[in-house]
PDB file of C-alpha atoms and ligand atoms in Angstrom:
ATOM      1  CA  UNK H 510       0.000   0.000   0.000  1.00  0.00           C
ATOM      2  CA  UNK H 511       2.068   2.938  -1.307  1.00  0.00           C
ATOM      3  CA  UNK H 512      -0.935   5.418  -0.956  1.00  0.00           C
ATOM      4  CA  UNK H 513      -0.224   4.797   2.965  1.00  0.00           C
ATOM      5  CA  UNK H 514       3.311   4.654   3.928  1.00  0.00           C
ATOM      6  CA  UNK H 515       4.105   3.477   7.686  1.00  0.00           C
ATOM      7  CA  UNK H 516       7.352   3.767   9.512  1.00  0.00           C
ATOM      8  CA  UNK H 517       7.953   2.173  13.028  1.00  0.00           C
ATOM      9  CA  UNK H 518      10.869   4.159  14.451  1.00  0.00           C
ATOM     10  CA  UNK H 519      11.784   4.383  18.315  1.00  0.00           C
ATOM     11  CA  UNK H 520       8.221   3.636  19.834  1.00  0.00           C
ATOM     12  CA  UNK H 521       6.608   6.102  16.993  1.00  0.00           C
ATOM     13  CA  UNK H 522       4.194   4.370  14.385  1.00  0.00           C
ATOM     14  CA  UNK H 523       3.817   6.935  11.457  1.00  0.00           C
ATOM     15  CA  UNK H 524       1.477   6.830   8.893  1.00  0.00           C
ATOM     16  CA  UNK H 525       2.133   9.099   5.731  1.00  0.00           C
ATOM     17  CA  UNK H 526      -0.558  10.010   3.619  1.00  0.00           C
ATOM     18  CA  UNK H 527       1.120  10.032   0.158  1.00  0.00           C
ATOM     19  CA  UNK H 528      -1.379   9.802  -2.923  1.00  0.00           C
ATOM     20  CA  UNK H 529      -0.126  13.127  -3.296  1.00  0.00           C
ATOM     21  CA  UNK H 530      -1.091  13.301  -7.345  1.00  0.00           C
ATOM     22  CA  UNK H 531      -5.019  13.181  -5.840  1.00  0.00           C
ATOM     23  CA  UNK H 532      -4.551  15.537  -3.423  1.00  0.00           C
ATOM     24  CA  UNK H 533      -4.138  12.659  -1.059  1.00  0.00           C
ATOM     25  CA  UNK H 534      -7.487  12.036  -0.816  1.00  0.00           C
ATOM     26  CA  UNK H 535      -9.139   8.633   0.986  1.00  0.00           C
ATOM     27  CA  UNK H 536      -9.805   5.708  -0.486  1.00  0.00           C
ATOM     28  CA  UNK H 537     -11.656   2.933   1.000  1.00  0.00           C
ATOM     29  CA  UNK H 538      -7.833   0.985   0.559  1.00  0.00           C
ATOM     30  CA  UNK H 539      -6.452   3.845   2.555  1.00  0.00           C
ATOM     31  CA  UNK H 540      -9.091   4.043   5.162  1.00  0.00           C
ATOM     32  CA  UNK H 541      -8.398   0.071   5.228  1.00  0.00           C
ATOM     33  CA  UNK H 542      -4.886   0.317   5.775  1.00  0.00           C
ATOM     34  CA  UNK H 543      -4.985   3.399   8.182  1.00  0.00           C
ATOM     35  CA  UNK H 544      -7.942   1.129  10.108  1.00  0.00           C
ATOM     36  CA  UNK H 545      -5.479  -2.090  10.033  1.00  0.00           C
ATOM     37  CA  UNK H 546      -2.385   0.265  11.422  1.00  0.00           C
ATOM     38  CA  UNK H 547      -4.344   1.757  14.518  1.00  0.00           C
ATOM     39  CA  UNK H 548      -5.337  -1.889  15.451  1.00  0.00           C
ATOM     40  CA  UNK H 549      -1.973  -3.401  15.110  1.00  0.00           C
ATOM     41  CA  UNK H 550      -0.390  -0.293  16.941  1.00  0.00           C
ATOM     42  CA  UNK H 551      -3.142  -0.739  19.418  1.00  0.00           C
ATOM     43  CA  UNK H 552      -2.165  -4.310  20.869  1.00  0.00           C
ATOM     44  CA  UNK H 553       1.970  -3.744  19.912  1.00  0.00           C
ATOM     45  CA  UNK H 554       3.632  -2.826  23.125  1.00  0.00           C
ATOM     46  CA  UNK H 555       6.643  -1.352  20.906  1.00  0.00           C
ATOM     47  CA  UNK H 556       4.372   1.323  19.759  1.00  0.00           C
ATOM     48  CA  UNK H 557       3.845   4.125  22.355  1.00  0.00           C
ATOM     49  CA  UNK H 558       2.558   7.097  19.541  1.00  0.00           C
ATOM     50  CA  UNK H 559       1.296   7.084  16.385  1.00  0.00           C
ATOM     51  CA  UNK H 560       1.560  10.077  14.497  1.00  0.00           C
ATOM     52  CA  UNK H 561      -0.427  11.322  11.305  1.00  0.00           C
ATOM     53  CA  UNK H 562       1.608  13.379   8.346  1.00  0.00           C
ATOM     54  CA  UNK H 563       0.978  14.526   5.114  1.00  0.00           C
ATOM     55  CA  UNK H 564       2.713  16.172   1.950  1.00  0.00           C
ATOM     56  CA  UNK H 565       4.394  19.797   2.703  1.00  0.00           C
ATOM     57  CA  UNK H 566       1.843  20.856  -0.046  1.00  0.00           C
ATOM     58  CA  UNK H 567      -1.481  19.194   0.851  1.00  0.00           C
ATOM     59  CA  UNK H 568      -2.418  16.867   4.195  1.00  0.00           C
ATOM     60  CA  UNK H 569      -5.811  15.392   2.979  1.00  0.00           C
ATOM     61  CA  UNK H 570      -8.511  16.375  -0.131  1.00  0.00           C
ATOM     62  CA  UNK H 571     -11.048  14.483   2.159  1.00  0.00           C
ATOM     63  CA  UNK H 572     -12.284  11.020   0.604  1.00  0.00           C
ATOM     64  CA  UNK H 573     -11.508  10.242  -2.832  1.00  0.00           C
ATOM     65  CA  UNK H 574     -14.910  11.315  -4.588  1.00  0.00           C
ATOM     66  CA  UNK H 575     -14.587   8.345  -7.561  1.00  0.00           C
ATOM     67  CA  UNK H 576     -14.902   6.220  -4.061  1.00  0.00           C
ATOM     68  CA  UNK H 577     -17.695   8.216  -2.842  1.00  0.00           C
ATOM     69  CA  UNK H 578     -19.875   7.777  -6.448  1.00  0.00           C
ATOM     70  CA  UNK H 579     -18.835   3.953  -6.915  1.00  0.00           C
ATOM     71  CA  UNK H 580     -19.822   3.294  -2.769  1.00  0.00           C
ATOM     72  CA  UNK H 581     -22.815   5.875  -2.468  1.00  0.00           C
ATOM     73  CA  UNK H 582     -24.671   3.863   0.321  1.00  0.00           C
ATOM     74  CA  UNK H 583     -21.632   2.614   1.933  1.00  0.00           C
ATOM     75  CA  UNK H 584     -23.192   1.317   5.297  1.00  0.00           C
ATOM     76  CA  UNK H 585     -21.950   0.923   8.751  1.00  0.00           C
ATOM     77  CA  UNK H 586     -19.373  -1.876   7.804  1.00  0.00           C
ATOM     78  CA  UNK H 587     -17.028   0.657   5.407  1.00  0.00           C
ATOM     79  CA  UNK H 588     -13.879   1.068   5.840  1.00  0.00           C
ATOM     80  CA  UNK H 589     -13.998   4.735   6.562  1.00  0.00           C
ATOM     81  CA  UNK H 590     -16.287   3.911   9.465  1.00  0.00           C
ATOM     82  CA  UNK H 591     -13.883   1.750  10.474  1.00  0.00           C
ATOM     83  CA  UNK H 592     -10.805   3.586  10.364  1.00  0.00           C
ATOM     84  CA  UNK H 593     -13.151   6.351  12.315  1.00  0.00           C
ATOM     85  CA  UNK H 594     -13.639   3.878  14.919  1.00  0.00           C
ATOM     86  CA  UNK H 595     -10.173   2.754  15.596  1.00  0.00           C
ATOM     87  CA  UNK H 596      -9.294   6.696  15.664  1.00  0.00           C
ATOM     88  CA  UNK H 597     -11.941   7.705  18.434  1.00  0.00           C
ATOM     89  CA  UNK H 598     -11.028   4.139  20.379  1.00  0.00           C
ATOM     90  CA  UNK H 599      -7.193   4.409  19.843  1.00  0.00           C
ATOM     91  CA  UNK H 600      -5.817   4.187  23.440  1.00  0.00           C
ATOM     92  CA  UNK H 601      -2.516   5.922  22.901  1.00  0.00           C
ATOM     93  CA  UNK H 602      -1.214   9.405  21.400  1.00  0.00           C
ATOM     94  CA  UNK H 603      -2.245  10.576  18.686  1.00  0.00           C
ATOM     95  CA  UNK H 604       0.027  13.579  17.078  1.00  0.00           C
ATOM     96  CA  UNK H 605      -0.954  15.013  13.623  1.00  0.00           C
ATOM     97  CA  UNK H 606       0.831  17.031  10.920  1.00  0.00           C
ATOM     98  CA  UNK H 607      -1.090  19.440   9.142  1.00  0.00           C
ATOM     99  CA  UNK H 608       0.170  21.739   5.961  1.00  0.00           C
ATOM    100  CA  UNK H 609      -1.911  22.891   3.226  1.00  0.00           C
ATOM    101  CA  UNK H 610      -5.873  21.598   2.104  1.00  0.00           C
ATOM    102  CA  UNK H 611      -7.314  19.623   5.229  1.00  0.00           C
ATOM    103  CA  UNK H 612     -10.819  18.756   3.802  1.00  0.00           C
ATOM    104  CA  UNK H 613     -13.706  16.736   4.919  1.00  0.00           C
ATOM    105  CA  UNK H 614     -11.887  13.856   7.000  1.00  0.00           C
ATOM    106  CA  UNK H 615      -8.906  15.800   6.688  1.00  0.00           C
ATOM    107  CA  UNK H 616      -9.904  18.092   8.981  1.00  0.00           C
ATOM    108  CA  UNK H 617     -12.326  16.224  10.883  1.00  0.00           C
ATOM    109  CA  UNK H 618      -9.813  13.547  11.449  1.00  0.00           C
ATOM    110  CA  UNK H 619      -8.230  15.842  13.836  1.00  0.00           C
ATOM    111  CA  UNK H 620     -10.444  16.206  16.362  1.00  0.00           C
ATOM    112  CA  UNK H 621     -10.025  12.990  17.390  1.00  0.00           C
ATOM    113  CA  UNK H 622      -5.816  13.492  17.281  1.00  0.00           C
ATOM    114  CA  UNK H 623      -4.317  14.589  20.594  1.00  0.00           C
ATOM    115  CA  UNK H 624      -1.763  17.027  19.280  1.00  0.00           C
ATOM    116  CA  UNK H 625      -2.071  18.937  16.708  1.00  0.00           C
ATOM    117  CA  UNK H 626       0.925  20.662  14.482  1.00  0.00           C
ATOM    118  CA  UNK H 627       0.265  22.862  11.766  1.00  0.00           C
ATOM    119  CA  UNK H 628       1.789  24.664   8.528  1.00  0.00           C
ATOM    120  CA  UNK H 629       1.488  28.320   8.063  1.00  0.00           C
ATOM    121  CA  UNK H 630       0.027  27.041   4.784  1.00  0.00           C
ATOM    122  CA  UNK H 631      -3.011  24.673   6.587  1.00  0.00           C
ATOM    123  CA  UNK H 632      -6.523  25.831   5.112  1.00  0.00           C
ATOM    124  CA  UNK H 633      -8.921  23.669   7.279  1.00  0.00           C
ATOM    125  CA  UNK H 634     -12.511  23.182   5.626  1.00  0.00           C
ATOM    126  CA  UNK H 635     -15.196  21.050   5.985  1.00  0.00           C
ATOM    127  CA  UNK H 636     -17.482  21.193   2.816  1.00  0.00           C
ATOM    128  CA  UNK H 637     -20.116  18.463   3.845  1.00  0.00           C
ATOM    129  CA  UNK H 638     -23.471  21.311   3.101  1.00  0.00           C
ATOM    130  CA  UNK H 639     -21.459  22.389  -0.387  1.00  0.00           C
ATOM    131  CA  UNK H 640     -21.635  18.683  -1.468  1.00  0.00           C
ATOM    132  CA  UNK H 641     -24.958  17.954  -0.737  1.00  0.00           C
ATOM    133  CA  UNK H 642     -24.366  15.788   2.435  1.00  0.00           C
ATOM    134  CA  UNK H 643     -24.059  16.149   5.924  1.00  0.00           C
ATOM    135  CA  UNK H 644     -21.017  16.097   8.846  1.00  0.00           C
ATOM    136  CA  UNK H 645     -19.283  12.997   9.658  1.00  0.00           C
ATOM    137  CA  UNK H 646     -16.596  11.798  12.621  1.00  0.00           C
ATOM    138  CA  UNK H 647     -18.397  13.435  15.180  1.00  0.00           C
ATOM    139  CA  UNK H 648     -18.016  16.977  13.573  1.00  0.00           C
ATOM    140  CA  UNK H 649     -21.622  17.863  14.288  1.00  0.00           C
ATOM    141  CA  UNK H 650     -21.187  17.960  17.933  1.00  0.00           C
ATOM    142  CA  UNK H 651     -17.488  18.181  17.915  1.00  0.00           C
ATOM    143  CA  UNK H 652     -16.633  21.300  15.963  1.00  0.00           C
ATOM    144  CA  UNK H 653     -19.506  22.994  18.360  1.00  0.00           C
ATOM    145  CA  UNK H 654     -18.248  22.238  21.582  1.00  0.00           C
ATOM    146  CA  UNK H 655     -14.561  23.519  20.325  1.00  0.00           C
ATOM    147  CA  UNK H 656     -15.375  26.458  18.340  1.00  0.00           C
ATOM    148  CA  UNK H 657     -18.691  27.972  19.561  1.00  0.00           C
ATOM    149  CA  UNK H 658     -21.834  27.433  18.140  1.00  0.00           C
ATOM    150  CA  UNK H 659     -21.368  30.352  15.642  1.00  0.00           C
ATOM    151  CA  UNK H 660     -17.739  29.554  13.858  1.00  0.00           C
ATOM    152  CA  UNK H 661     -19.329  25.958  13.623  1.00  0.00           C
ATOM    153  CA  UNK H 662     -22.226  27.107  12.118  1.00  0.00           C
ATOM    154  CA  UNK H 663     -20.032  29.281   9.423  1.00  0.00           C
ATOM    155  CA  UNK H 664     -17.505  26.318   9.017  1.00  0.00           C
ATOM    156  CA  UNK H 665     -20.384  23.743   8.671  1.00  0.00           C
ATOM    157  CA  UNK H 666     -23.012  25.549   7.126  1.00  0.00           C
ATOM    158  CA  UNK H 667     -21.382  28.239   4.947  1.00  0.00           C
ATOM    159  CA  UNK H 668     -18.784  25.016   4.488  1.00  0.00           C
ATOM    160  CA  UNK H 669     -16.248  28.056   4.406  1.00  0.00           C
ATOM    161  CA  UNK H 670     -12.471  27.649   5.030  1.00  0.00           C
ATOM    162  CA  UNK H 671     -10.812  28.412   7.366  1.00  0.00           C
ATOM    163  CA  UNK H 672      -6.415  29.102   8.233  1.00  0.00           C
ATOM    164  CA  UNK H 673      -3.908  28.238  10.510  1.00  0.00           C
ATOM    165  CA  UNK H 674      -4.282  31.107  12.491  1.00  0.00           C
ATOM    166  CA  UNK H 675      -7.720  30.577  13.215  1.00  0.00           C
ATOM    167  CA  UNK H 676      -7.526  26.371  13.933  1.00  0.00           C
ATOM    168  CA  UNK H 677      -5.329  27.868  16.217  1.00  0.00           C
ATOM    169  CA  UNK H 678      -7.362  30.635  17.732  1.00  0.00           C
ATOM    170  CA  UNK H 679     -10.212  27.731  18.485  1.00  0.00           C
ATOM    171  CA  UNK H 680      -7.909  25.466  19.660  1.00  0.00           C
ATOM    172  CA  UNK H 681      -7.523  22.942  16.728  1.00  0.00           C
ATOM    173  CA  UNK H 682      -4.362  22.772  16.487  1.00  0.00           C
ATOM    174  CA  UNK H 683      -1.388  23.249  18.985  1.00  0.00           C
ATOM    175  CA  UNK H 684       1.118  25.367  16.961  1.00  0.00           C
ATOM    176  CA  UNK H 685       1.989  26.991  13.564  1.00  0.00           C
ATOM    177  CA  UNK H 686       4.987  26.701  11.800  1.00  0.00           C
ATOM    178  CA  UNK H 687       6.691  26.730   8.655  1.00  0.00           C
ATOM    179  CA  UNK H 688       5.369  23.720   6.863  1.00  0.00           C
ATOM    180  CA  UNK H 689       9.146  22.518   5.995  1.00  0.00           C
ATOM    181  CA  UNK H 690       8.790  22.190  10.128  1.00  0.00           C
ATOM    182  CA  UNK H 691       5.451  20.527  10.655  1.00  0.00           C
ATOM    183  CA  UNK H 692       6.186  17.065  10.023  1.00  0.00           C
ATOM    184  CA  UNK H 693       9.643  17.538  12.245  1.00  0.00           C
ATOM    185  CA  UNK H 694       8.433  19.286  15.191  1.00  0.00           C
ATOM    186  CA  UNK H 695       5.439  16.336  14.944  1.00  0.00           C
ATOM    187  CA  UNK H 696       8.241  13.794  15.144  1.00  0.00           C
ATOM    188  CA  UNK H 697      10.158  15.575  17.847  1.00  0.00           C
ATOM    189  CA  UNK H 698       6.839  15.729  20.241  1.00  0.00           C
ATOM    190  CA  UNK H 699       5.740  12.418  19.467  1.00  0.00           C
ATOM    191  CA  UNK H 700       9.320  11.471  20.595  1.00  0.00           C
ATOM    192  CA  UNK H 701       9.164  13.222  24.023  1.00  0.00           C
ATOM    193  CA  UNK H 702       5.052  11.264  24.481  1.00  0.00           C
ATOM    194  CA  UNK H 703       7.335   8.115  23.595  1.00  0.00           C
ATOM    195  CA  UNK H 704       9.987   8.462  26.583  1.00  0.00           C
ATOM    196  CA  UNK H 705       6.841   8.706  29.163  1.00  0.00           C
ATOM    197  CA  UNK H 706       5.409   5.744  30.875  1.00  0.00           C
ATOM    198  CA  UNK H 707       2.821   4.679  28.491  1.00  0.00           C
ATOM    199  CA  UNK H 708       0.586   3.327  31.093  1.00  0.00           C
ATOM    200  CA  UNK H 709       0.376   6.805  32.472  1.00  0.00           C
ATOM    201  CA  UNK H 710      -0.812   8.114  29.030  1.00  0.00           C
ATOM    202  CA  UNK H 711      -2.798   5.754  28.320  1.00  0.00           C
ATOM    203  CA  UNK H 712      -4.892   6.208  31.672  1.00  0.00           C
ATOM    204  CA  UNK H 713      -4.763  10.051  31.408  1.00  0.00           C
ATOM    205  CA  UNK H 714      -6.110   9.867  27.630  1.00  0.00           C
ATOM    206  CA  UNK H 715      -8.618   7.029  28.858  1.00  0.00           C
ATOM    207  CA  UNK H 716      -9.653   9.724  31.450  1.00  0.00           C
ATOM    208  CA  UNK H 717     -10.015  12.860  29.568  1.00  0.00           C
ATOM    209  CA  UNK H 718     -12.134  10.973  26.508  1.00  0.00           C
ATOM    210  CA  UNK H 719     -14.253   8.969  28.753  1.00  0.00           C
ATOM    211  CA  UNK H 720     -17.223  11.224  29.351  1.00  0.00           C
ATOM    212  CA  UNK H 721     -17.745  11.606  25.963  1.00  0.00           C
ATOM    213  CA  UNK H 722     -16.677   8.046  23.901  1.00  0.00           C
ATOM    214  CA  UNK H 723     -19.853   6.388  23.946  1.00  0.00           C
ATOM    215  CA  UNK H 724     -21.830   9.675  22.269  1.00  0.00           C
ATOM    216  CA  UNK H 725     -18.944  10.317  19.987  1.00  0.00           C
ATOM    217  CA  UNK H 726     -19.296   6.633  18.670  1.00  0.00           C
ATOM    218  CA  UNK H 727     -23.083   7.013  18.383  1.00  0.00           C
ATOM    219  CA  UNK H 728     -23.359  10.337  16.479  1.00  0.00           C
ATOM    220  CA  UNK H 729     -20.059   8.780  14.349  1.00  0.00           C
ATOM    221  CA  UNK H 730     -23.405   5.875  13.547  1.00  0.00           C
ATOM    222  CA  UNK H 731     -25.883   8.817  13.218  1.00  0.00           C
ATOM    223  CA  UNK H 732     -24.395  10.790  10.850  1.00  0.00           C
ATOM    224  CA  UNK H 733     -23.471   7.800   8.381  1.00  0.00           C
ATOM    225  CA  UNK H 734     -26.540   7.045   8.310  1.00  0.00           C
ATOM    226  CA  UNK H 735     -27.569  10.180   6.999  1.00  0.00           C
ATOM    227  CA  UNK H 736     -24.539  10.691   4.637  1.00  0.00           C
ATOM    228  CA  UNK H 737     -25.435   7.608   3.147  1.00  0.00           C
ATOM    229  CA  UNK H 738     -28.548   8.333   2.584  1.00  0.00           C
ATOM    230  CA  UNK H 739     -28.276  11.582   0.876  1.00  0.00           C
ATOM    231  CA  UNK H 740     -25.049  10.250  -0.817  1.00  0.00           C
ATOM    232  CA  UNK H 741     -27.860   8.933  -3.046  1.00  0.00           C
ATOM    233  CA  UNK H 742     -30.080  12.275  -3.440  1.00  0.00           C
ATOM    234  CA  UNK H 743     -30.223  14.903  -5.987  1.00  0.00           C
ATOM    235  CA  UNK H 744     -27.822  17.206  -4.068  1.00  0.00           C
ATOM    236  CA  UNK H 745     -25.191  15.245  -3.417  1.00  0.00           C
ATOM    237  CA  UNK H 746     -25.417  13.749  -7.013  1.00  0.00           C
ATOM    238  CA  UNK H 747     -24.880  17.119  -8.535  1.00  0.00           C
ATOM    239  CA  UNK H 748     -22.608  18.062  -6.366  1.00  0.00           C
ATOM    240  CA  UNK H 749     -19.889  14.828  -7.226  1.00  0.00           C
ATOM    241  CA  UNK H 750     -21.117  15.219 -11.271  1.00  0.00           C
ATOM    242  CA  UNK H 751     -19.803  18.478 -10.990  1.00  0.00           C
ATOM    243  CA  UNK H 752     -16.680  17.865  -9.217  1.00  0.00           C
ATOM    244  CA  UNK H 753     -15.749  15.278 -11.646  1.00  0.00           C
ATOM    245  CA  UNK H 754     -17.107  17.273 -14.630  1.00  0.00           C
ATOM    246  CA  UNK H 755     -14.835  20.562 -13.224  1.00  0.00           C
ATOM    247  CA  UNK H 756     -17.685  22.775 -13.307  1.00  0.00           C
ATOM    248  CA  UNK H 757     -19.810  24.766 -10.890  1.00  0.00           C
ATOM    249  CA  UNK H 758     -22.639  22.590  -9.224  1.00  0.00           C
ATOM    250  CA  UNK H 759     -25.917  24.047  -9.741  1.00  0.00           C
ATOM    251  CA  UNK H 760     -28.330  23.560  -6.733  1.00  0.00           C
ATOM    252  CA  UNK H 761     -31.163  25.215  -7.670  1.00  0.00           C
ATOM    253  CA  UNK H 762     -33.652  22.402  -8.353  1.00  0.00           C
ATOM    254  CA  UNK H 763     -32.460  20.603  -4.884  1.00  0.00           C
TER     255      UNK H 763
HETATM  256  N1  LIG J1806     -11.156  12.893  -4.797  1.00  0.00           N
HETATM  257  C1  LIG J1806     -10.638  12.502  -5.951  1.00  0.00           C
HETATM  258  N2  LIG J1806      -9.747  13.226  -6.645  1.00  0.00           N
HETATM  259  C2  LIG J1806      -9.387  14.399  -6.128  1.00  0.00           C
HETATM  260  C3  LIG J1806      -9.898  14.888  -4.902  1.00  0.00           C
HETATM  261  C4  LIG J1806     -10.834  14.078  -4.249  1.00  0.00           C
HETATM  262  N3  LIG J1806     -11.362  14.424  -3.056  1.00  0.00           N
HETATM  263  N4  LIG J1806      -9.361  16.108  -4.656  1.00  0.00           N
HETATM  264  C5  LIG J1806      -8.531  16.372  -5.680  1.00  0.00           C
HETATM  265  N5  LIG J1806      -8.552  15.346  -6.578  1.00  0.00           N
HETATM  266  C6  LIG J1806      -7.806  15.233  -7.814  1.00  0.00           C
HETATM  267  C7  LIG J1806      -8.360  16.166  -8.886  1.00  0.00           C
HETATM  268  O1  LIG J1806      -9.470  15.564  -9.535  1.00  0.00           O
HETATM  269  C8  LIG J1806      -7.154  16.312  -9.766  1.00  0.00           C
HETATM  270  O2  LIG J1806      -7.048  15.144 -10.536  1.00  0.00           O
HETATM  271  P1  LIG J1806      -6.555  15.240 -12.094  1.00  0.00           P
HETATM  272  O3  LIG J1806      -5.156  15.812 -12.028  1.00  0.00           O
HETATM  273  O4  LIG J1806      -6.580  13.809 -12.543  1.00  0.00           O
HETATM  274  O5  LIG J1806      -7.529  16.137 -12.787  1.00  0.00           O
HETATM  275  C9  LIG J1806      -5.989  16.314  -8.780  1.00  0.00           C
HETATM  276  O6  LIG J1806      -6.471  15.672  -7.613  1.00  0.00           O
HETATM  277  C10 LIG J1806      -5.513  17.705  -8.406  1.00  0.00           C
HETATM  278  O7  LIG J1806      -6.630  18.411  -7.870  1.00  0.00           O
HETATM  279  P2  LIG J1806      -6.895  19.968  -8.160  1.00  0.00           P
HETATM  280  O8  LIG J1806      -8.299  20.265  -7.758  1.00  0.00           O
HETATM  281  O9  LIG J1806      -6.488  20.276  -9.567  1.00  0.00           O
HETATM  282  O10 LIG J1806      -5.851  20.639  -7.145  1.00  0.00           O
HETATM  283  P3  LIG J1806      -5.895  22.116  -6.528  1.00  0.00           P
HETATM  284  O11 LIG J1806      -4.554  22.307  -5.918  1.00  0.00           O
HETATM  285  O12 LIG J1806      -6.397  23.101  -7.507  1.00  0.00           O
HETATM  286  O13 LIG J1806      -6.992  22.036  -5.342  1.00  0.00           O
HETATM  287  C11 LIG J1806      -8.084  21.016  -3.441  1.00  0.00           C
HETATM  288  C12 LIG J1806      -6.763  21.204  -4.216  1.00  0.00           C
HETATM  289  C13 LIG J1806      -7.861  19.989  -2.347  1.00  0.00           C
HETATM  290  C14 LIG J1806      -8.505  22.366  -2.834  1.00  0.00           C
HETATM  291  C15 LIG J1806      -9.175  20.572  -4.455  1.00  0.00           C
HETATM  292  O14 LIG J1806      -8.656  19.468  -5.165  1.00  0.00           O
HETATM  293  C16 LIG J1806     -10.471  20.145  -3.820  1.00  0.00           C
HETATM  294  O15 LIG J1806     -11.263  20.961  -3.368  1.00  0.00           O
HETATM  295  N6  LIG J1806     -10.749  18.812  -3.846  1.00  0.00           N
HETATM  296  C17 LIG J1806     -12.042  18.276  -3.475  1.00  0.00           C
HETATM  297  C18 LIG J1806     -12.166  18.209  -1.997  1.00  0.00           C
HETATM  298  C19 LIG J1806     -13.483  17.604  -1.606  1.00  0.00           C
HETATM  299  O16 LIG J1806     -14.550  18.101  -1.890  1.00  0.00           O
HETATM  300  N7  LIG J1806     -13.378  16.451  -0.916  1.00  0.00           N
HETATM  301  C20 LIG J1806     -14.495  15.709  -0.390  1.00  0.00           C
HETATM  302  C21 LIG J1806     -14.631  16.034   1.055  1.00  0.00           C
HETATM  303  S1  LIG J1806     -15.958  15.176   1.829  1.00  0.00           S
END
């Protein structure tokens, strides 16, 4: 899987995204692969952190939209689902690199990351409205409770995007840097998580996400349902025809 590539250095599990030439977007192989990873770093005791990285130039296009018109209805069993599930589960660090486009999962991949490390070039957005569909990973209640109400309304419903220096402004990410730096300063903290006692972490994360797990994993249900359901309505049609036909979606018969 060269879309994926995963390093195991000094306790650190990486996983590059690197389908750069689509804008390292998801396909249901990546999801797959980045599903299989968590679970193997899971249950590996030589794996104290796993860190997420992109390209200098883009982190994540969101899911690969051929994908999304071949799979419309995809169900509860998809791989993106699970590779969701195995992110809002995953028991130990999670540290993220962030430079350029961050859509859809892209960016709401991140709110289930622990540390967050961003280019001066990140542009965070999460389109779901513009495409016809709705939220997905949580983002509905997520984005809320981090932002405010009203920036999650403008990110969600106006589906605008937004920079670094506002991610970091709501607390979405942890730090801006040059993005020659992102990937490098995410190594370097994912080091110092490494050299502490893992059981420590792993209780403290356990602690902090505990309140919340069991909703986050329901609404994660919720909102599939829904996207996969108007996956297969007139907006979202038009929406993906357009993308893929590089023209302007016209909604006004939806
Ligand atoms: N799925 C499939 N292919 C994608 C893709 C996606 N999500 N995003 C980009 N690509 C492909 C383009 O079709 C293009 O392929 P081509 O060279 O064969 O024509 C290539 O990646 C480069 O994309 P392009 O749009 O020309 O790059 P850009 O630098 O102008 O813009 C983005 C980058 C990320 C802003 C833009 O590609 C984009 O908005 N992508 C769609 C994001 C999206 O809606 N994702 C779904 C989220 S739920």
């Amino acid at each position: 899987m060269q879309d994926i590539l995963i390093d195991r250095t000094d306790g650190v599990m990486t996983l590059t995204i690197n389908r750069v030439a689509k804008k390292n977007s998801f396909t249901n192989a990546m999801y797959s692969a980045c599903a299989d990873a968590l679970e193997q770093a899971s249950g590996d005791a030589s794996v104290r952190v796993v860190v997420i990285q992109g390209d200098i130039t883009v982190f994540s296009a969101g899911n690969d939209i051929a994908d999304f018109l071949d799979t419309p209805t995809p169900g509860l069993g998809a791989p993106v689902l699970r590779f969701l599930r195995n992110l809002v589960t995953f028991p130990k660090p999670l540290v993220a690199a962030v430079c350029g486009p961050a859509v859809g999962i892209g960016t709401t991949m991140l709110f289930h990351c622990d540390l967050v490390y961003a280019g001066d070039n990140a542009a965070f957005v999460m389109p779901f409205v513009n495409l016809g569909v709705c939220p997905e990973a949580a983002s509905s209640i997520l984005a809320a409770q981090l932002m405010g109400y009203h920036r999650a309304a403008e990110a969600l419903l106006l589906g605008e995007p937004f920079m670094a220096e506002a991610a970091l402004e709501v607390g979405l990410i942890n730090r801006i840097v040059p993005p020659t730096e992102a990937n490098g300063l995410a190594q370097a903290q994912a080091r110092k998580l490494a050299a502490k006692p893992l059981s420590s972490l792993i209780e403290t994360k356990r602690l902090m996400k505990k309140g919340q797990l069991q909703q986050v994993l329901d609404v994660i249900d919720e909102e599939a349902q829904s996207f996969g359901r108007m996956m297969g309505e007139p907006a979202a049609r038009e929406a993906f025809g357009a993308f893929m036909e590089k023209r302007k979606p016209d909604f006004s018969k939806v």
